[in-house]
Short mmCIF file of C-alpha atoms in Angstrom, two decimals:
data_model
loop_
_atom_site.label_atom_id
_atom_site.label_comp_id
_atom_site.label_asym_id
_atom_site.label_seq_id
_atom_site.Cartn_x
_atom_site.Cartn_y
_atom_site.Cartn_z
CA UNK A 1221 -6.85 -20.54 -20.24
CA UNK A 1222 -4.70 -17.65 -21.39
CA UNK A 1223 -7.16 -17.08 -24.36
CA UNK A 1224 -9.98 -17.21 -22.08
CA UNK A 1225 -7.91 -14.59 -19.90
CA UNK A 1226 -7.84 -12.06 -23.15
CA UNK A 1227 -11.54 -13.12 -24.15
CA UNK A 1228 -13.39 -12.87 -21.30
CA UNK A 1229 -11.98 -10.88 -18.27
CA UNK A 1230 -11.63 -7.31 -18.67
CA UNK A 1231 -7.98 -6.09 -18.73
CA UNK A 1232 -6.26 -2.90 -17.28
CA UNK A 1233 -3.55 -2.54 -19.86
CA UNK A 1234 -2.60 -3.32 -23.25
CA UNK A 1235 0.15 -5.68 -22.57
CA UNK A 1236 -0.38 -7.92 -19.38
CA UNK A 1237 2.12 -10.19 -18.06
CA UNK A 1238 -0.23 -13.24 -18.36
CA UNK A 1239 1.88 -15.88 -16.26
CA UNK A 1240 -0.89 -18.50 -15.77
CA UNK A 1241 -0.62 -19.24 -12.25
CA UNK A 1242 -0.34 -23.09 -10.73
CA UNK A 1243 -0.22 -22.37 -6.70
CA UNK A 1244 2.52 -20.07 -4.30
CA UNK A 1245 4.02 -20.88 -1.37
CA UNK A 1246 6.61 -18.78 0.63
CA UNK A 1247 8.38 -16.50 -1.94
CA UNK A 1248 7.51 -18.22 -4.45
CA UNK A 1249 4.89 -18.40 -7.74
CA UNK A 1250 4.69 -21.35 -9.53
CA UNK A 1251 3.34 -21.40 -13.25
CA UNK A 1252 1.17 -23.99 -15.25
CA UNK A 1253 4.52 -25.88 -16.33
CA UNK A 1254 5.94 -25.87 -12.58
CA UNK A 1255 8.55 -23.00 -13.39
CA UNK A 1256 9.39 -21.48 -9.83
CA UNK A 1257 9.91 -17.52 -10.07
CA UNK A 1258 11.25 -16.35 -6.81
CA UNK A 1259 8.50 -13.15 -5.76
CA UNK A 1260 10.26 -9.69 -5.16
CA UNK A 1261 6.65 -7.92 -5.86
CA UNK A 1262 4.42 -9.77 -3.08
CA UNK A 1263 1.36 -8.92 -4.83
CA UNK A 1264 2.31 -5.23 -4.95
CA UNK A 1265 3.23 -5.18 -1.16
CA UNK A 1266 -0.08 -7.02 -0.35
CA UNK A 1267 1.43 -10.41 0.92
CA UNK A 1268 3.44 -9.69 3.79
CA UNK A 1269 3.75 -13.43 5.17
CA UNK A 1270 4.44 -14.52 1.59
CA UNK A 1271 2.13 -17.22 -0.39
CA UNK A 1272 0.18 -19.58 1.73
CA UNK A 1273 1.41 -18.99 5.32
CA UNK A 1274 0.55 -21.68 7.53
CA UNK A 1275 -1.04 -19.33 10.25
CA UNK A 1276 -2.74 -17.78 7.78
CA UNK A 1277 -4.38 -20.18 6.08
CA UNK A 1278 -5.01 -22.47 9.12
CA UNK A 1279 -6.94 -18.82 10.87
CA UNK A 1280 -8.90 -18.94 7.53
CA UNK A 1281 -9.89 -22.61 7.26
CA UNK A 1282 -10.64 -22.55 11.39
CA UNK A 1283 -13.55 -19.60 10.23
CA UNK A 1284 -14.98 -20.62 7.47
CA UNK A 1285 -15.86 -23.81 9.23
CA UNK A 1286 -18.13 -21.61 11.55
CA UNK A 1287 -19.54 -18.68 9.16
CA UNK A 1288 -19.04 -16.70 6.57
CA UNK A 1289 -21.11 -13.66 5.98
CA UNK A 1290 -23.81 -12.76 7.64
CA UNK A 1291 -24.99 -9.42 8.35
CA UNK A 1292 -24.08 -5.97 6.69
CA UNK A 1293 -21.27 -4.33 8.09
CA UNK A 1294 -21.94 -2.35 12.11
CA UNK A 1295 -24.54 -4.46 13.28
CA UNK A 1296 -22.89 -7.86 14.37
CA UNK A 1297 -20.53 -8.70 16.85
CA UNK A 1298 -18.35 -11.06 14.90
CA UNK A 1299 -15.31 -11.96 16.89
CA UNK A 1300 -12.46 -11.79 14.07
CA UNK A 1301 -13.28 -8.64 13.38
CA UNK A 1302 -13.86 -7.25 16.97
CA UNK A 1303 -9.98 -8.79 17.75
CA UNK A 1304 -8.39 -7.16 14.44
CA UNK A 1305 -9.66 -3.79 15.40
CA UNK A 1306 -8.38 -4.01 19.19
CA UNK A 1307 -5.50 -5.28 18.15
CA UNK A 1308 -4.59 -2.35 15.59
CA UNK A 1309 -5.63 -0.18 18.63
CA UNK A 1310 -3.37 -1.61 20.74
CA UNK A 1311 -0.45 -1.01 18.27
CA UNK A 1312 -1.25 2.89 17.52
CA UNK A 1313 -0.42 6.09 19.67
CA UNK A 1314 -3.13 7.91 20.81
CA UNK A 1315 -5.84 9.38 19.75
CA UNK A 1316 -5.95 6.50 17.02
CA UNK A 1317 -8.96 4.21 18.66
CA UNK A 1318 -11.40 3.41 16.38
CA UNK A 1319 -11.17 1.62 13.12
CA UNK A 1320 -13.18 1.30 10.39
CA UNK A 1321 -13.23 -2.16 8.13
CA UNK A 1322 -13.55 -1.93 4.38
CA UNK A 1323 -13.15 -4.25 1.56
CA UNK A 1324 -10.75 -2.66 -0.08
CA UNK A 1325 -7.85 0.60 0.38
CA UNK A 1326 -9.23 3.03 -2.02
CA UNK A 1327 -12.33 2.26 0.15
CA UNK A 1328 -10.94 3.20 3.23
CA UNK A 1329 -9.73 6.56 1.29
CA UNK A 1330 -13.49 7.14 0.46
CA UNK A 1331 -14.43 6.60 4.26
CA UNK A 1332 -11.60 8.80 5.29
CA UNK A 1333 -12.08 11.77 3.49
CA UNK A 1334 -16.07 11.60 3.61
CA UNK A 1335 -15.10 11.72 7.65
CA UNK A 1336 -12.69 14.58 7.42
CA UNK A 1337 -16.14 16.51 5.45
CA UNK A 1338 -17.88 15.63 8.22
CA UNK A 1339 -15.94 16.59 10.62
CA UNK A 1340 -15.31 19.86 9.53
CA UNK A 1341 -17.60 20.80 7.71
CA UNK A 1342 -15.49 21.91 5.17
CA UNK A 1343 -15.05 20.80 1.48
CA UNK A 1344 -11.78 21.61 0.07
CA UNK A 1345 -9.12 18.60 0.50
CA UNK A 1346 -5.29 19.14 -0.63
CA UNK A 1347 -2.87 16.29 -1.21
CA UNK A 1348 0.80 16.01 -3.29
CA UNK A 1349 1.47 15.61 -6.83
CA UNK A 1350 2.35 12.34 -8.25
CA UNK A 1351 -0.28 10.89 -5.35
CA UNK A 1352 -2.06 7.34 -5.95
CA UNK A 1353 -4.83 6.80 -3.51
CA UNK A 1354 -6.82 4.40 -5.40
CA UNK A 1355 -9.00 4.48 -8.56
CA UNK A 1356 -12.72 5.22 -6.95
CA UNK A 1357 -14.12 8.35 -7.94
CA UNK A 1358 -13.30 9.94 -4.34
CA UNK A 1359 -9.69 8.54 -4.43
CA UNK A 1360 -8.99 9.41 -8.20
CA UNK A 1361 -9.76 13.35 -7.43
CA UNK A 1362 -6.84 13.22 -4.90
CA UNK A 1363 -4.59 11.36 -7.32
CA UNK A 1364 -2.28 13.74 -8.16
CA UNK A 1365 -1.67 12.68 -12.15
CA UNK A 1366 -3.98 14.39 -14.60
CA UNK A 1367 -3.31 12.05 -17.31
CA UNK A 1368 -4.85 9.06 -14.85
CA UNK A 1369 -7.64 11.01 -14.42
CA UNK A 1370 -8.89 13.33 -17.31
CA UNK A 1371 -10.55 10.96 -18.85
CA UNK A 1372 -13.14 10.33 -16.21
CA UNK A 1373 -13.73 14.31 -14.85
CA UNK A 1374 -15.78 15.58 -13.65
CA UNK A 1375 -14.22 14.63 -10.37
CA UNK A 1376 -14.47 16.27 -6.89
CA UNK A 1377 -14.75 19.90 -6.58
CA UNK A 1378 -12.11 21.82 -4.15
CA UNK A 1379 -9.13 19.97 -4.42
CA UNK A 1380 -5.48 21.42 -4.37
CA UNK A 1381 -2.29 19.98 -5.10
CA UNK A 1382 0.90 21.08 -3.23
CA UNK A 1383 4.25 19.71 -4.13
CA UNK A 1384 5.82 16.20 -1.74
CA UNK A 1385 8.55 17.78 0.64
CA UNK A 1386 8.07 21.50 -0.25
CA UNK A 1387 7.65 23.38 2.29
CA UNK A 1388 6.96 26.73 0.81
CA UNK A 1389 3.41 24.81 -0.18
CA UNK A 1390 2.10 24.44 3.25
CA UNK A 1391 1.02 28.24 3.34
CA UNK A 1392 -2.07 26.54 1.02
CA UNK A 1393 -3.39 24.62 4.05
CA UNK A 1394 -5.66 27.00 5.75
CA UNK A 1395 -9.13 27.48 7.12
CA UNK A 1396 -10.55 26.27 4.22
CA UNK A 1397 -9.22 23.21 3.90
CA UNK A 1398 -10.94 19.80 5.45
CA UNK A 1399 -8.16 17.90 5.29
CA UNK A 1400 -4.46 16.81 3.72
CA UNK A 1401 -3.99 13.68 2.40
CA UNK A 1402 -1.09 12.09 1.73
CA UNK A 1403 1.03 9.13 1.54
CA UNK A 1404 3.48 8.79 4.42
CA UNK A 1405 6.55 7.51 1.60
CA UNK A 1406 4.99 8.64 -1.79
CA UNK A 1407 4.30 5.28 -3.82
CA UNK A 1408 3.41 5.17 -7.27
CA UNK A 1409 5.88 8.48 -7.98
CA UNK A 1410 8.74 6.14 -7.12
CA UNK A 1411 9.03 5.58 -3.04
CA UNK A 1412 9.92 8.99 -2.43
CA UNK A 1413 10.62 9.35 1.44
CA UNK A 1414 9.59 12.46 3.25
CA UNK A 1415 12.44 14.58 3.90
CA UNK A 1416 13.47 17.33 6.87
CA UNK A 1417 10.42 16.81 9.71
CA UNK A 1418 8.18 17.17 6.87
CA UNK A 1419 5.00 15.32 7.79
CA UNK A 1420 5.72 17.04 11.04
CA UNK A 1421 5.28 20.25 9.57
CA UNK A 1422 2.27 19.51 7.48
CA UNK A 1423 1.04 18.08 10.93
CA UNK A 1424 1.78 21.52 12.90
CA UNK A 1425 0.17 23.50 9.94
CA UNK A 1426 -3.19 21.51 10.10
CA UNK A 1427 -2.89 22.12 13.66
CA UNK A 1428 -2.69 25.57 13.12
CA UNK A 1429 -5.65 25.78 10.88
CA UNK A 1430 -7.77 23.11 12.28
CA UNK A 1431 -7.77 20.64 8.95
CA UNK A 1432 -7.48 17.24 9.39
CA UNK A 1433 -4.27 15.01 8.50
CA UNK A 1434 -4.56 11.88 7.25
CA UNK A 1435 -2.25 9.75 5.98
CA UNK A 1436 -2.28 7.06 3.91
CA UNK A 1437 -0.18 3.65 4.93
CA UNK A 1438 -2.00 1.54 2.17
CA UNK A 1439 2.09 0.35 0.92
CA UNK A 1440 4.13 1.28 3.57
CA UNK A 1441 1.81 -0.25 6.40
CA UNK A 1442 1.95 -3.32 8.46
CA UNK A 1443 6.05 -3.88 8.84
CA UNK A 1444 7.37 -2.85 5.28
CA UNK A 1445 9.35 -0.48 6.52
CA UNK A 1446 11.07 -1.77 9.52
CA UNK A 1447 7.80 -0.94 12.01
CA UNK A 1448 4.37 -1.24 11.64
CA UNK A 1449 3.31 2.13 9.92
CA UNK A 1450 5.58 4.03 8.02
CA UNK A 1451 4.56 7.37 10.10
CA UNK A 1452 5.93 5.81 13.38
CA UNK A 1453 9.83 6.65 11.39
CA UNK A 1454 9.19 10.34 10.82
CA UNK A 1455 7.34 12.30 14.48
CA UNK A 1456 3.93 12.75 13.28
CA UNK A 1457 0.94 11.11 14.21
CA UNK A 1458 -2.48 11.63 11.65
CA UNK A 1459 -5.66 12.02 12.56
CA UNK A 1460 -6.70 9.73 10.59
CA UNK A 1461 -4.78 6.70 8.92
CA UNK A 1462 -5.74 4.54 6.15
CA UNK A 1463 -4.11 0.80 5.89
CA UNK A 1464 -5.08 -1.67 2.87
CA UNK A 1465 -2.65 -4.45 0.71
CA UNK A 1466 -0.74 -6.15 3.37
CA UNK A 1467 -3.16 -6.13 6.71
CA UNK A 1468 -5.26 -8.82 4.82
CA UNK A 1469 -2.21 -10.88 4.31
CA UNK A 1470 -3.29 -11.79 1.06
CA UNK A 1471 -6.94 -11.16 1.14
CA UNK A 1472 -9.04 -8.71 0.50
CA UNK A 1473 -9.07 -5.62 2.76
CA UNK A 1474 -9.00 -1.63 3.58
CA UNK A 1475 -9.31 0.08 6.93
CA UNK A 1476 -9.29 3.59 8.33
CA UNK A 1477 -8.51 4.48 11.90
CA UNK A 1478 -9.40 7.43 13.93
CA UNK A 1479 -10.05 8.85 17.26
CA UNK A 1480 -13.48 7.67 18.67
CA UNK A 1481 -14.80 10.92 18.57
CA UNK A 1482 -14.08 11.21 14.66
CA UNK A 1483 -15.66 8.09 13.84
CA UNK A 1484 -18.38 8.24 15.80
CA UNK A 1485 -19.54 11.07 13.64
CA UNK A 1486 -20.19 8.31 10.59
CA UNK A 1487 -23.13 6.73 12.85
CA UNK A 1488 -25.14 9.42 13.21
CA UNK A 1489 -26.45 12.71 11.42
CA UNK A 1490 -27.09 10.85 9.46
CA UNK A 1491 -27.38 7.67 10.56
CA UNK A 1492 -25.49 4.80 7.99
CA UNK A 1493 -23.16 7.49 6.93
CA UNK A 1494 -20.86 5.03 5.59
CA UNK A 1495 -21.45 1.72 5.30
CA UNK A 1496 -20.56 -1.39 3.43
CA UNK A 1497 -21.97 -4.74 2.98
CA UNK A 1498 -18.93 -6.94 3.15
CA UNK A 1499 -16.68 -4.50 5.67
CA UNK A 1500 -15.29 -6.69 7.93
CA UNK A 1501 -15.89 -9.97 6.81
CA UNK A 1502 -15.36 -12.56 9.19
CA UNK A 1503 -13.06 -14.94 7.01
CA UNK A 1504 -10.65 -12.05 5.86
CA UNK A 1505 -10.68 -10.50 9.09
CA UNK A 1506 -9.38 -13.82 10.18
CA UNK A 1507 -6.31 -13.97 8.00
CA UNK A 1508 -5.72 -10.11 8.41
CA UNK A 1509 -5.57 -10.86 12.62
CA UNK A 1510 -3.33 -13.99 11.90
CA UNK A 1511 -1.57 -11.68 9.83
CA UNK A 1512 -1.15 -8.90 12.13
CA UNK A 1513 -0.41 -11.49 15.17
CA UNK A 1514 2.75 -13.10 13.07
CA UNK A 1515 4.08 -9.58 12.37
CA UNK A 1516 3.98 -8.14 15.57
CA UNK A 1517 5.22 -10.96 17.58
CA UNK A 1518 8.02 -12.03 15.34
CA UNK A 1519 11.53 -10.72 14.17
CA UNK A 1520 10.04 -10.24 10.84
CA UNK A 1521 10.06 -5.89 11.17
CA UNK A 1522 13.55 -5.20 12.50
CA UNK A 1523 14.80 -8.21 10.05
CA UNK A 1524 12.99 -6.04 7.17
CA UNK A 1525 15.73 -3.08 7.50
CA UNK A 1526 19.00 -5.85 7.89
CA UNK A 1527 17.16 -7.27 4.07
CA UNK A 1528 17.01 -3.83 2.93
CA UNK A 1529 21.26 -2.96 3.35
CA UNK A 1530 21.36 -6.16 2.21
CA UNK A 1531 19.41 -5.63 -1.28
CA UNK A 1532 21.18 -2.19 -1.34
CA UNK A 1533 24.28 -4.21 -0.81
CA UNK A 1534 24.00 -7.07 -3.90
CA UNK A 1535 22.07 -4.49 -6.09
CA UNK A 1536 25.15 -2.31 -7.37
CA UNK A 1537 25.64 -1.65 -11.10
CA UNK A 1538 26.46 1.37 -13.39
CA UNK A 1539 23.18 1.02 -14.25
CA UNK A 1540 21.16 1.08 -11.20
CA UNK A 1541 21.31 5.45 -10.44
CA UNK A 1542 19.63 5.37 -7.25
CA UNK A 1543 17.90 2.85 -4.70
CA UNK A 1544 14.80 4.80 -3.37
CA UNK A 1545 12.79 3.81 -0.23
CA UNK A 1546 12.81 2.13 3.14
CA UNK A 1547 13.01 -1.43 4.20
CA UNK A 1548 11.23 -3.71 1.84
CA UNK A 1549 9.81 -1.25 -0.07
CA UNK A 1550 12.78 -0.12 -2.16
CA UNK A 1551 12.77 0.95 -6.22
CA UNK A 1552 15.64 0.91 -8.19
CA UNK A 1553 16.14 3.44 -10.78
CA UNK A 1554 17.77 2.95 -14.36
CA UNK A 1555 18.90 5.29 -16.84
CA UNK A 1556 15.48 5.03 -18.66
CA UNK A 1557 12.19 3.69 -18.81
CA UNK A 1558 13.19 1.40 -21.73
CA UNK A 1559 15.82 -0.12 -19.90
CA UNK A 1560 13.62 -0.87 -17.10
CA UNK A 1561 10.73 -2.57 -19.34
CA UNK A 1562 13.82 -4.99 -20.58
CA UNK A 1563 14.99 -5.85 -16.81
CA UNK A 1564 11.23 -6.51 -16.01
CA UNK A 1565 10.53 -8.55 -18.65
CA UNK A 1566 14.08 -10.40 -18.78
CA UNK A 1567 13.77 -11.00 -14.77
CA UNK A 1568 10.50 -13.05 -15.47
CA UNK A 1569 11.95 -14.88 -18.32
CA UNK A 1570 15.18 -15.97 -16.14
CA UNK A 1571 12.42 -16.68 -12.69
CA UNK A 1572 12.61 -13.46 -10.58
CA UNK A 1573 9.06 -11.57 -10.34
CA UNK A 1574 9.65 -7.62 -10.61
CA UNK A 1575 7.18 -4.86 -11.30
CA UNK A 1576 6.63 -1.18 -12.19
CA UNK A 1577 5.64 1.68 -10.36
CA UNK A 1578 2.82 3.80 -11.45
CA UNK A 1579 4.23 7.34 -12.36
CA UNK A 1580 7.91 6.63 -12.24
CA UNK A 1581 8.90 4.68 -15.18
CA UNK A 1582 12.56 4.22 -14.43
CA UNK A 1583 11.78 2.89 -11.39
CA UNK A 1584 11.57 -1.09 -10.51
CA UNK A 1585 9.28 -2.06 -7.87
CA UNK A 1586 11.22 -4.19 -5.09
CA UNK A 1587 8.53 -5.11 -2.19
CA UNK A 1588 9.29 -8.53 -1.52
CA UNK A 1589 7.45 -11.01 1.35
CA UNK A 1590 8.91 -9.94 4.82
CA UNK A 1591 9.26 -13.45 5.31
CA UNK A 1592 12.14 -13.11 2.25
CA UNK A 1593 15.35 -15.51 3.42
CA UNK A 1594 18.70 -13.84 3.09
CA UNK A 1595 19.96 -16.01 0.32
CA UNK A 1596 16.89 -15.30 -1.66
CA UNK A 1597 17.36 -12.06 -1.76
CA UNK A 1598 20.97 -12.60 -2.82
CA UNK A 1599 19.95 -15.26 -5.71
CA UNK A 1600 17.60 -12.80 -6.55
CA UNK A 1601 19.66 -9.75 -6.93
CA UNK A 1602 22.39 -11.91 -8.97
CA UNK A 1603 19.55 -12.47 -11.58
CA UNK A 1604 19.07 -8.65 -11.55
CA UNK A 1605 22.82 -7.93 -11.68
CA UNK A 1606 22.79 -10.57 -15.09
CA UNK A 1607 19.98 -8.69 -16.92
CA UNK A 1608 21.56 -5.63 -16.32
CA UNK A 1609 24.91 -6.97 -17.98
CA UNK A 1610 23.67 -8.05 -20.91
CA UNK A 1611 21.53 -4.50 -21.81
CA UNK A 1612 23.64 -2.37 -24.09
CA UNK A 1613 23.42 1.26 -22.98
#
């Protein structure tokens, strides 16, 4: 199978992990040879509930029994889907209404900043440096890494970059600009938390100019950070906000939420201004409104900041510098990026599932399930504590 893996599907970097996969369950992966490696990665934050959550998969089985797709994306009332968008509704401040369901979160940044065009009228769109929005063409031009991206200009015209947390930048948001977009707690530039009321100042400045905010809660979103958006933690409300990863609670799924004036604009002038075929679907709809259901109504968010103190806690060393982020979605910095490769890779080898982080490569990505028990997290921090013993530094 692992040849077949190399031979046949494409790959998105030289050097793959390749763990062939048996099943998951709770915080736990399982491997061809029944090796258990305890999950502090949750599918890069997209598994909320952990592996095969019994509400989750019983809201999936209960739909596909009844239908699966049937009609393009606007033009049926399919209950799962109807219940997952009142629900988010009922969860947001105002004016956020209206949501939009994609396949995807870097198709939910397409939808988003298509809307803020069309809203305004404008064209130019600013977001930080060291952004990840997603890899569509759309989402790449606000990434804010050229060398992600210069391979596969030209990209969107009229884009600016301003610096995360500097203020002195906000003087480039003006009457020009459509919109800002940026992520609520920066992610793939290493969890970088926004500092001083600084969302609330790039809110007040698009105020002030009449450009659009929208933020971008495709990690932090649905409980990772102790509530269910990041932007509830730091006085500013977007105009428009973006979810993906964990709101399908392990399947498939992007959304963007806005005032019902805003979106209404995508149904008309023209008509089918954005649309999708598989938006929506009823089956992952289902598991995203099981999903949603178990996170609101449980413990499981204020629990999220007690695990946090509690990995900050277990996770001391001389060669862990810093612990970056909020609740579950923490990264622990090393020395180097060399000695972070060998904790990865040792961590897998002794069970515990770590990752990387995109532009940040001193950083290890900790975004376990929310559903993480305390002693995991302690059994799982001793095996980091190990590695790091045995590197030579």
């Amino acid at each position: 199978m692992t040849e077949d893996f190399f031979k046949y599907q494409a790959q998105t970097s030289p050097s793959p992990l390749a763990m062939e996969i048996s099943h998951a369950k709770g915080s736990y992966i399982y491997d061809k040879s029944q090796k258990a490696y305890l999950d502090f990665v949750a599918g890069v934050s997209a598994c909320p509930l952990g592996h095969n959550h019994p509400k989750v998969i019983s809201a999936i089985k209960e739909q596909i029994d009844k239908y699966l797709h049937v009609m393009v994306y606007g033009e049926y009332v399919q209950e799962p889907a109807v219940k997952l968008a009142k629900l988010l509704s009922s969860h947001l401040p105002n004016p956020l209404e209206k949501t939009y369901l994609t396949n995807s979160g870097t198709e939910a940044i397409e939808g988003a900043l298509k809307l803020a065009k069309r809203a305004t009228g404008r064209s130019e769109m600013i977001a930080a440096k060291n952004a990840y929005h997603g890899n569509t063409m759309g989402s790449m031009s606000v990434m804010g890494n050229e060398d992600q991206k210069q391979a596969f200009r030209p990209l969107l015209p009229d884009v600016r970059f301003i610096k995360f947390n500097y203020e002195q930048d906000l003087q480039y948001i003006t009457s020009k600009t459509a919109c800002v977009i940026l992520e609520t707690i920066q992610g793939g530039a290493g969890f970088i938390e926004p500092k001083n009321d600084y969302l609330k100042k790039v809110r007040e400045r698009c105020n002030q100019v009449g450009a659009l905010l929208i933020l971008d809660e495709i990690q932090p979103g649905i409980g990772r950070t102790g509530k269910l958006f990041g932007f509830e933690h730091y006085n500013c409300v977007p105009d428009i906000l973006v979810m993906g990863k964990g709101l399908g609670g392990g399947m498939p799924i992007g959304a963007f939420t806005a005032s019902s004036d805003l979106m209404d604009l995508l149904k008309d002038n023209p008509s089918l201004g954005h649309i999708t075929t598989f938006g929506g679907h009823p089956v992952i709809a289902a598991s995203a409104l099981a999903t949603l259901k178990e996170i609101t109504e449980s413990s499981l968010m204020p629990q999220t900041l007690e695990k946090e103190q509690l990995f900050r806690k277990h996770l001391k060393h001389p060669l862990i510098t810093e612990i970056r982020g909020k609740g579950l979605m923490l990264a622990a910095l090393t020395p180097s990026a060399e000695i972070t490769n060998q904790i990865i890779l040792k961590c897998q080898n002794k069970g515990l599932i770590l990752f990387w982080l995109l532009f940040e490569p001193k950083a290890i990505r900790i975004s376990p399930p929310l559903i993480i028990s305390n002693d995991e997290i302690i059994k799982g921090c001793g095996i980091i504590i190990d590695v790091l013993n045995t590197i030579k530094h």
